[in-house]
Coordinates of C-alpha atoms in Angstrom, one line a residue:
M1 CA 154.0 247.2 74.8
K2 CA 154.0 244.5 77.4
P3 CA 152.9 241.6 75.2
R4 CA 155.6 242.4 72.9
L5 CA 158.3 242.2 75.6
I6 CA 156.8 239.1 76.7
I7 CA 157.2 237.4 73.2
S8 CA 160.7 238.7 72.8
A9 CA 161.8 237.2 76.1
S10 CA 160.3 233.8 75.4
L11 CA 162.0 233.9 71.8
I12 CA 165.4 234.7 73.6
L13 CA 164.9 231.9 76.2
A14 CA 164.2 229.3 73.3
L15 CA 167.2 230.5 71.2
A16 CA 169.4 230.2 74.2
A17 CA 168.1 226.6 74.8
C18 CA 168.8 225.6 71.4
K19 CA 172.2 227.1 71.5
E20 CA 173.0 225.1 74.5
E21 CA 171.7 221.7 73.2
Q22 CA 174.0 222.4 70.0
V23 CA 177.1 223.1 72.2
K24 CA 176.3 220.0 74.3
A25 CA 175.9 217.7 71.2
E26 CA 179.3 219.1 69.7
A27 CA 181.0 218.4 72.9
E28 CA 179.7 214.8 72.8
P29 CA 181.4 212.6 70.1
E30 CA 179.2 210.3 68.0
V31 CA 179.1 206.8 69.3
Q32 CA 178.6 204.0 66.8
P33 CA 177.1 200.9 67.8
V34 CA 178.9 197.8 66.7
L35 CA 178.9 194.2 67.2
A36 CA 182.1 192.7 68.5
V37 CA 183.8 189.4 69.6
V38 CA 186.4 188.3 72.1
A39 CA 189.4 186.7 70.2
S40 CA 190.3 183.2 71.5
S41 CA 192.7 180.6 70.0
A42 CA 191.5 177.5 68.5
H43 CA 193.8 174.5 69.1
R44 CA 193.2 172.2 66.1
D45 CA 194.5 168.7 66.4
P46 CA 195.4 167.0 63.0
S47 CA 192.3 165.7 61.3
T48 CA 191.8 162.3 59.9
F49 CA 190.4 161.9 56.4
T50 CA 188.8 159.0 54.8
G51 CA 189.8 158.1 51.0
T52 CA 190.6 155.6 48.3
I53 CA 193.6 154.5 46.7
E54 CA 193.5 155.4 42.9
P55 CA 196.0 155.3 40.1
R56 CA 197.8 158.5 39.1
T57 CA 197.5 157.6 35.3
Q58 CA 194.4 155.9 34.2
A59 CA 193.2 155.7 30.4
N60 CA 190.0 154.6 28.5
L61 CA 191.4 152.8 25.4
G62 CA 189.2 152.5 22.3
F63 CA 189.3 151.9 18.6
R64 CA 189.7 154.6 16.2
L65 CA 187.5 153.3 13.5
L66 CA 184.1 151.6 13.3
G67 CA 184.1 147.6 13.6
R68 CA 182.7 144.6 14.9
V69 CA 184.8 143.2 18.1
V70 CA 186.4 139.5 17.0
E71 CA 188.7 139.2 20.0
Q72 CA 188.8 140.4 23.6
N73 CA 191.8 139.4 25.6
A74 CA 191.4 141.8 28.5
A75 CA 190.0 140.8 31.9
V76 CA 189.5 142.7 34.8
G77 CA 192.2 142.6 37.4
A78 CA 194.7 141.4 34.5
L79 CA 198.3 142.8 34.6
V80 CA 199.3 144.1 31.0
R81 CA 202.5 145.3 29.7
R82 CA 202.9 148.0 27.1
G83 CA 202.1 146.7 23.6
D84 CA 199.9 143.6 24.8
V85 CA 196.8 143.2 22.4
L86 CA 193.7 143.9 24.3
A87 CA 191.1 143.6 21.5
R88 CA 190.6 143.2 17.8
L89 CA 188.2 144.3 15.4
D90 CA 187.1 142.4 12.1
P91 CA 190.1 143.1 9.8
V92 CA 188.5 141.6 6.6
A93 CA 187.6 144.9 4.9
L94 CA 190.7 146.5 5.7
E95 CA 192.7 143.7 4.6
L96 CA 191.2 143.8 1.3
A97 CA 191.8 147.7 1.1
A98 CA 195.4 146.9 1.7
R99 CA 195.8 144.3 -0.8
A100 CA 194.3 146.5 -3.6
A101 CA 196.5 149.5 -2.6
E102 CA 199.4 147.0 -2.8
A103 CA 198.3 146.1 -6.3
E104 CA 198.0 149.7 -7.2
V105 CA 201.6 150.2 -6.1
T106 CA 202.6 147.4 -8.3
L107 CA 200.9 148.9 -11.1
A108 CA 202.2 152.3 -10.7
E109 CA 205.9 150.9 -10.3
A110 CA 205.5 149.1 -13.9
R111 CA 204.3 152.4 -15.5
F112 CA 207.0 154.2 -13.9
A113 CA 209.7 151.8 -15.0
N114 CA 208.3 152.1 -18.5
A115 CA 208.2 155.8 -18.7
K116 CA 211.7 155.9 -17.3
A117 CA 212.9 153.5 -20.0
S118 CA 211.1 155.6 -22.8
A119 CA 212.6 158.8 -21.6
A120 CA 216.1 157.3 -21.9
R121 CA 215.4 155.9 -25.2
M122 CA 214.2 159.2 -26.4
R123 CA 217.2 161.0 -25.2
V124 CA 219.5 158.6 -27.1
L125 CA 217.5 159.0 -30.3
S126 CA 217.7 162.8 -29.9
K127 CA 221.5 162.5 -29.8
R128 CA 221.5 160.7 -33.0
D129 CA 218.9 163.2 -34.5
V130 CA 216.5 160.5 -34.9
A131 CA 213.9 161.9 -32.2
S132 CA 212.6 165.3 -32.4
K133 CA 212.9 167.5 -29.5
M134 CA 209.0 167.6 -28.7
Q135 CA 209.2 163.7 -28.6
V136 CA 211.8 163.9 -25.8
E137 CA 209.8 166.7 -23.9
L138 CA 206.6 164.4 -24.0
A139 CA 208.6 161.4 -22.9
Q140 CA 209.9 163.3 -19.9
E141 CA 206.6 164.5 -19.2
A142 CA 205.2 160.9 -19.0
L143 CA 208.0 160.1 -16.7
S144 CA 207.3 162.9 -14.2
T145 CA 203.4 161.8 -14.5
A146 CA 204.2 158.0 -13.8
Q147 CA 206.5 159.2 -10.8
A148 CA 203.6 161.2 -9.0
G149 CA 201.3 158.3 -9.7
L150 CA 203.6 156.1 -8.0
A151 CA 204.1 158.4 -5.0
E152 CA 200.2 158.5 -4.7
A153 CA 199.9 154.9 -4.7
R154 CA 202.5 154.3 -2.1
A155 CA 200.8 156.9 0.1
R156 CA 197.3 155.1 -0.3
L157 CA 199.1 151.9 0.8
A158 CA 200.6 153.4 3.7
K159 CA 197.2 154.9 4.6
A160 CA 195.5 151.3 4.2
R161 CA 198.0 149.7 6.3
E162 CA 197.7 152.3 8.9
Q163 CA 194.0 151.9 9.1
L164 CA 194.4 148.1 9.3
G165 CA 196.6 148.6 12.3
Y166 CA 193.7 150.5 14.1
T167 CA 191.9 147.0 14.2
V168 CA 194.4 146.1 17.0
L169 CA 194.0 147.6 20.3
A170 CA 197.1 147.4 22.4
A171 CA 198.0 148.5 26.0
E172 CA 199.8 152.1 25.9
F173 CA 201.6 151.5 29.3
D174 CA 202.2 148.8 32.0
G175 CA 199.2 148.7 34.0
V176 CA 196.2 146.6 35.3
V177 CA 192.8 146.2 33.5
T178 CA 190.3 148.1 35.8
S179 CA 187.1 147.5 33.4
V180 CA 185.8 146.1 30.3
Q181 CA 183.1 147.9 28.3
T182 CA 182.6 145.8 25.2
E183 CA 182.3 141.9 24.2
V184 CA 183.0 139.8 21.3
G185 CA 180.4 140.4 18.6
Q186 CA 179.6 143.9 19.7
V187 CA 180.1 146.9 17.1
A188 CA 182.5 149.4 18.5
S189 CA 182.2 153.2 17.8
P190 CA 185.2 155.3 17.0
G191 CA 186.5 156.6 20.4
Q192 CA 184.1 154.3 22.4
P193 CA 185.6 153.2 25.5
V194 CA 186.7 149.3 25.5
V195 CA 189.1 148.7 28.1
T196 CA 190.1 150.8 31.0
V197 CA 193.8 150.4 32.0
A198 CA 195.2 152.0 35.3
G199 CA 199.0 152.4 35.5
S200 CA 200.8 150.3 38.0
D201 CA 203.8 152.7 38.5
A202 CA 202.3 155.4 40.5
R203 CA 199.4 155.3 43.0
E204 CA 197.8 158.0 45.2
A205 CA 195.2 158.6 47.8
V206 CA 192.2 160.5 47.0
I207 CA 190.4 162.3 49.9
D208 CA 187.5 165.0 50.2
V209 CA 187.8 167.7 52.8
P210 CA 185.3 170.4 53.7
D211 CA 185.9 173.7 51.8
E212 CA 186.5 175.6 55.2
L213 CA 189.6 173.3 55.8
A214 CA 190.9 173.1 52.3
G215 CA 192.7 176.7 52.6
A216 CA 194.9 175.3 55.5
F217 CA 196.5 172.8 53.2
A218 CA 199.3 173.4 50.4
P219 CA 200.8 171.2 47.7
G220 CA 204.0 169.3 49.4
D221 CA 202.4 169.0 52.8
P222 CA 203.3 165.7 54.0
F223 CA 200.5 163.0 55.1
E224 CA 200.6 159.8 56.8
I225 CA 198.3 156.9 54.9
A226 CA 197.1 154.0 56.7
L227 CA 194.8 151.2 55.5
Q228 CA 191.4 151.4 57.3
V229 CA 191.2 147.7 58.0
E230 CA 194.9 147.2 59.3
S231 CA 196.1 150.6 60.9
T232 CA 199.5 149.1 61.1
I233 CA 200.1 149.1 57.5
V234 CA 201.0 152.8 56.8
A235 CA 203.0 154.8 54.2
G236 CA 204.1 158.3 53.9
G237 CA 202.6 160.7 51.2
M238 CA 202.9 164.2 50.0
L239 CA 200.1 166.3 48.7
R240 CA 200.2 166.7 45.0
E241 CA 197.1 168.4 43.7
I242 CA 194.1 170.5 45.3
A243 CA 191.1 170.8 43.4
P244 CA 190.6 174.6 42.6
Q245 CA 186.6 174.6 43.3
S246 CA 184.6 172.8 45.7
D247 CA 181.7 170.4 44.8
Q248 CA 178.4 172.1 44.6
A249 CA 176.6 169.1 46.2
T250 CA 179.0 168.3 48.9
R251 CA 180.9 171.5 49.6
T252 CA 184.1 169.7 49.6
R253 CA 187.2 169.9 47.6
R254 CA 189.3 166.8 46.2
L255 CA 193.1 166.3 47.6
R256 CA 195.2 163.9 45.8
I257 CA 198.4 162.6 47.7
S258 CA 201.1 160.8 46.1
L259 CA 202.3 157.6 48.0
G260 CA 205.9 157.1 48.7
A261 CA 207.4 154.2 50.2
A262 CA 205.4 151.0 50.8
A263 CA 202.8 152.1 48.0
G264 CA 202.7 148.5 46.7
S265 CA 201.0 147.4 49.8
F266 CA 197.9 149.5 48.8
R267 CA 195.7 148.1 46.1
L268 CA 193.7 150.0 43.9
G269 CA 190.3 150.6 45.6
T270 CA 191.6 150.3 49.0
I271 CA 189.9 152.3 51.6
V272 CA 192.5 154.4 53.6
T273 CA 192.7 157.1 56.5
A274 CA 194.9 160.2 55.6
T275 CA 196.5 162.2 58.5
P276 CA 198.3 165.3 57.7
E277 CA 201.7 165.3 59.5
R278 CA 202.0 168.8 60.9
R279 CA 202.1 170.6 64.1
T280 CA 199.1 171.3 66.2
A281 CA 198.1 174.9 64.8
S282 CA 196.9 177.6 67.4
H283 CA 195.0 180.3 65.3
V284 CA 192.5 183.0 66.3
E285 CA 189.1 181.9 64.6
L286 CA 186.9 185.2 63.7
P287 CA 183.9 185.7 61.7
A288 CA 184.7 186.5 58.1
S289 CA 182.4 189.6 58.4
G290 CA 185.0 191.3 60.4
L291 CA 187.8 191.4 57.8
V292 CA 188.5 194.8 56.2
E293 CA 190.7 194.6 52.8
R294 CA 192.3 198.0 52.0
D295 CA 195.3 198.7 49.8
G296 CA 196.0 194.9 49.4
K297 CA 196.3 194.5 53.2
Q298 CA 193.9 192.4 55.5
M299 CA 193.0 194.2 58.6
V300 CA 190.3 194.2 61.3
W301 CA 188.8 196.9 63.7
V302 CA 190.2 196.4 67.5
I303 CA 188.3 198.0 70.2
D304 CA 190.6 199.7 73.1
P305 CA 188.9 198.6 76.3
A306 CA 190.0 201.5 78.2
S307 CA 188.6 204.3 75.7
S308 CA 186.0 202.4 73.8
K309 CA 187.8 203.5 70.6
V310 CA 188.5 201.5 67.5
S311 CA 191.7 201.4 65.4
L312 CA 192.7 199.3 62.2
R313 CA 195.1 196.6 62.7
E314 CA 196.8 194.3 59.9
V315 CA 196.4 190.6 60.4
K316 CA 198.0 187.6 58.6
I317 CA 195.2 185.2 57.5
A318 CA 196.1 181.2 57.7
A319 CA 193.0 180.1 56.3
R320 CA 189.5 181.4 55.3
S321 CA 186.2 180.4 54.2
D322 CA 182.8 181.9 53.6
A323 CA 182.2 182.3 57.3
I324 CA 185.1 181.8 59.1
I325 CA 188.8 183.2 58.9
E326 CA 191.8 181.9 61.1
V327 CA 194.2 184.8 62.0
A328 CA 197.8 183.5 62.5
E329 CA 199.4 186.7 63.4
G330 CA 198.0 190.1 64.5
I331 CA 195.5 189.4 67.2
A332 CA 196.1 188.1 70.5
D333 CA 193.6 186.1 73.0
G334 CA 191.0 188.7 74.7
N335 CA 191.3 191.3 72.0
Q336 CA 187.5 192.7 71.2
V337 CA 187.4 192.8 67.5
V338 CA 184.4 194.5 65.6
V339 CA 182.4 191.9 63.3
A340 CA 179.6 194.0 62.3
G341 CA 179.4 197.6 61.2
V342 CA 183.0 197.6 60.0
H343 CA 182.6 199.7 56.9
S344 CA 181.2 202.6 58.6
L345 CA 183.9 203.2 61.2
K346 CA 186.9 205.4 61.0
P347 CA 190.2 205.4 63.3
G348 CA 189.8 206.8 66.7
Q349 CA 186.1 206.5 66.7
L350 CA 184.2 205.8 69.7
V351 CA 181.7 202.8 69.8
R352 CA 179.2 201.1 71.7
I353 CA 179.0 197.3 71.7
S354 CA 175.4 196.3 70.9
E355 CA 173.9 193.6 72.8
D356 CA 171.8 192.3 69.9

């Protein structure tokens, strides 16, 4: 009997130890290891970007039909007015087609006049019972046919004259010639650029900014534009357009700034510097991995230094990129923010900041 008593006592002691460990585990809350950073404000001074002056409107002008260039009046840098002839194609073939169409119209007019007179004569004879009803109907039918033939001939003449007008390339608006792609004697294809004209009425500064900074700008933001070679020549500008996508090679986005007063002092192609006219921003920069989006709200996990427990706090994002977010409201300097392991946390959970 003694061996059985020894075994039972050992079993009771083992069960008691397991129960004691279970109670101890239940008493100690689960501690989640996380990575965290201490928030600190980043004071950004207005950056200066380099760009060039470009026209707001620019068009590549070309002929609408195939032909040989016989006249070239455009020169790079020349000022042109709307309607000025820039180039011409050889018009001989189209002039002959227009003359042939004019002759067809003359012939159709004569046939129409003859048919009209015949129909009138048949109506008079019919009243005198000299012409039959069938003869009157045939004369009226011939008149309708002649009238349709005249309309067709006039339409062909209008088309021939329109085609002849396409041999002349004229400026669509006032501007300056920026490039000439063809020379006299060259055969131009339909739609092929012949002359490039840039509008002279409105100019803008074009700059490229890093993708992570583009989110800090919005259409309507004021800029100060200055010549790079002469910084005393400045003009005010307003952001008109932000490229919706960044360049895959340079990871930059293009901004177009409309120039206001003194825009005439900036020639096309001039290199300029653009400085945003805004107050120095004070934002808290955090890694983008710490951002949690739930129910349309943007939040981060904040650690209470006294209890080492986390809580969700809603924030307002001023700018963001793939790696960094700039928090305008919701986080203060010194707050500990979780930046790794955010999706495995729950409010009030005890955490331990990992040293890795």
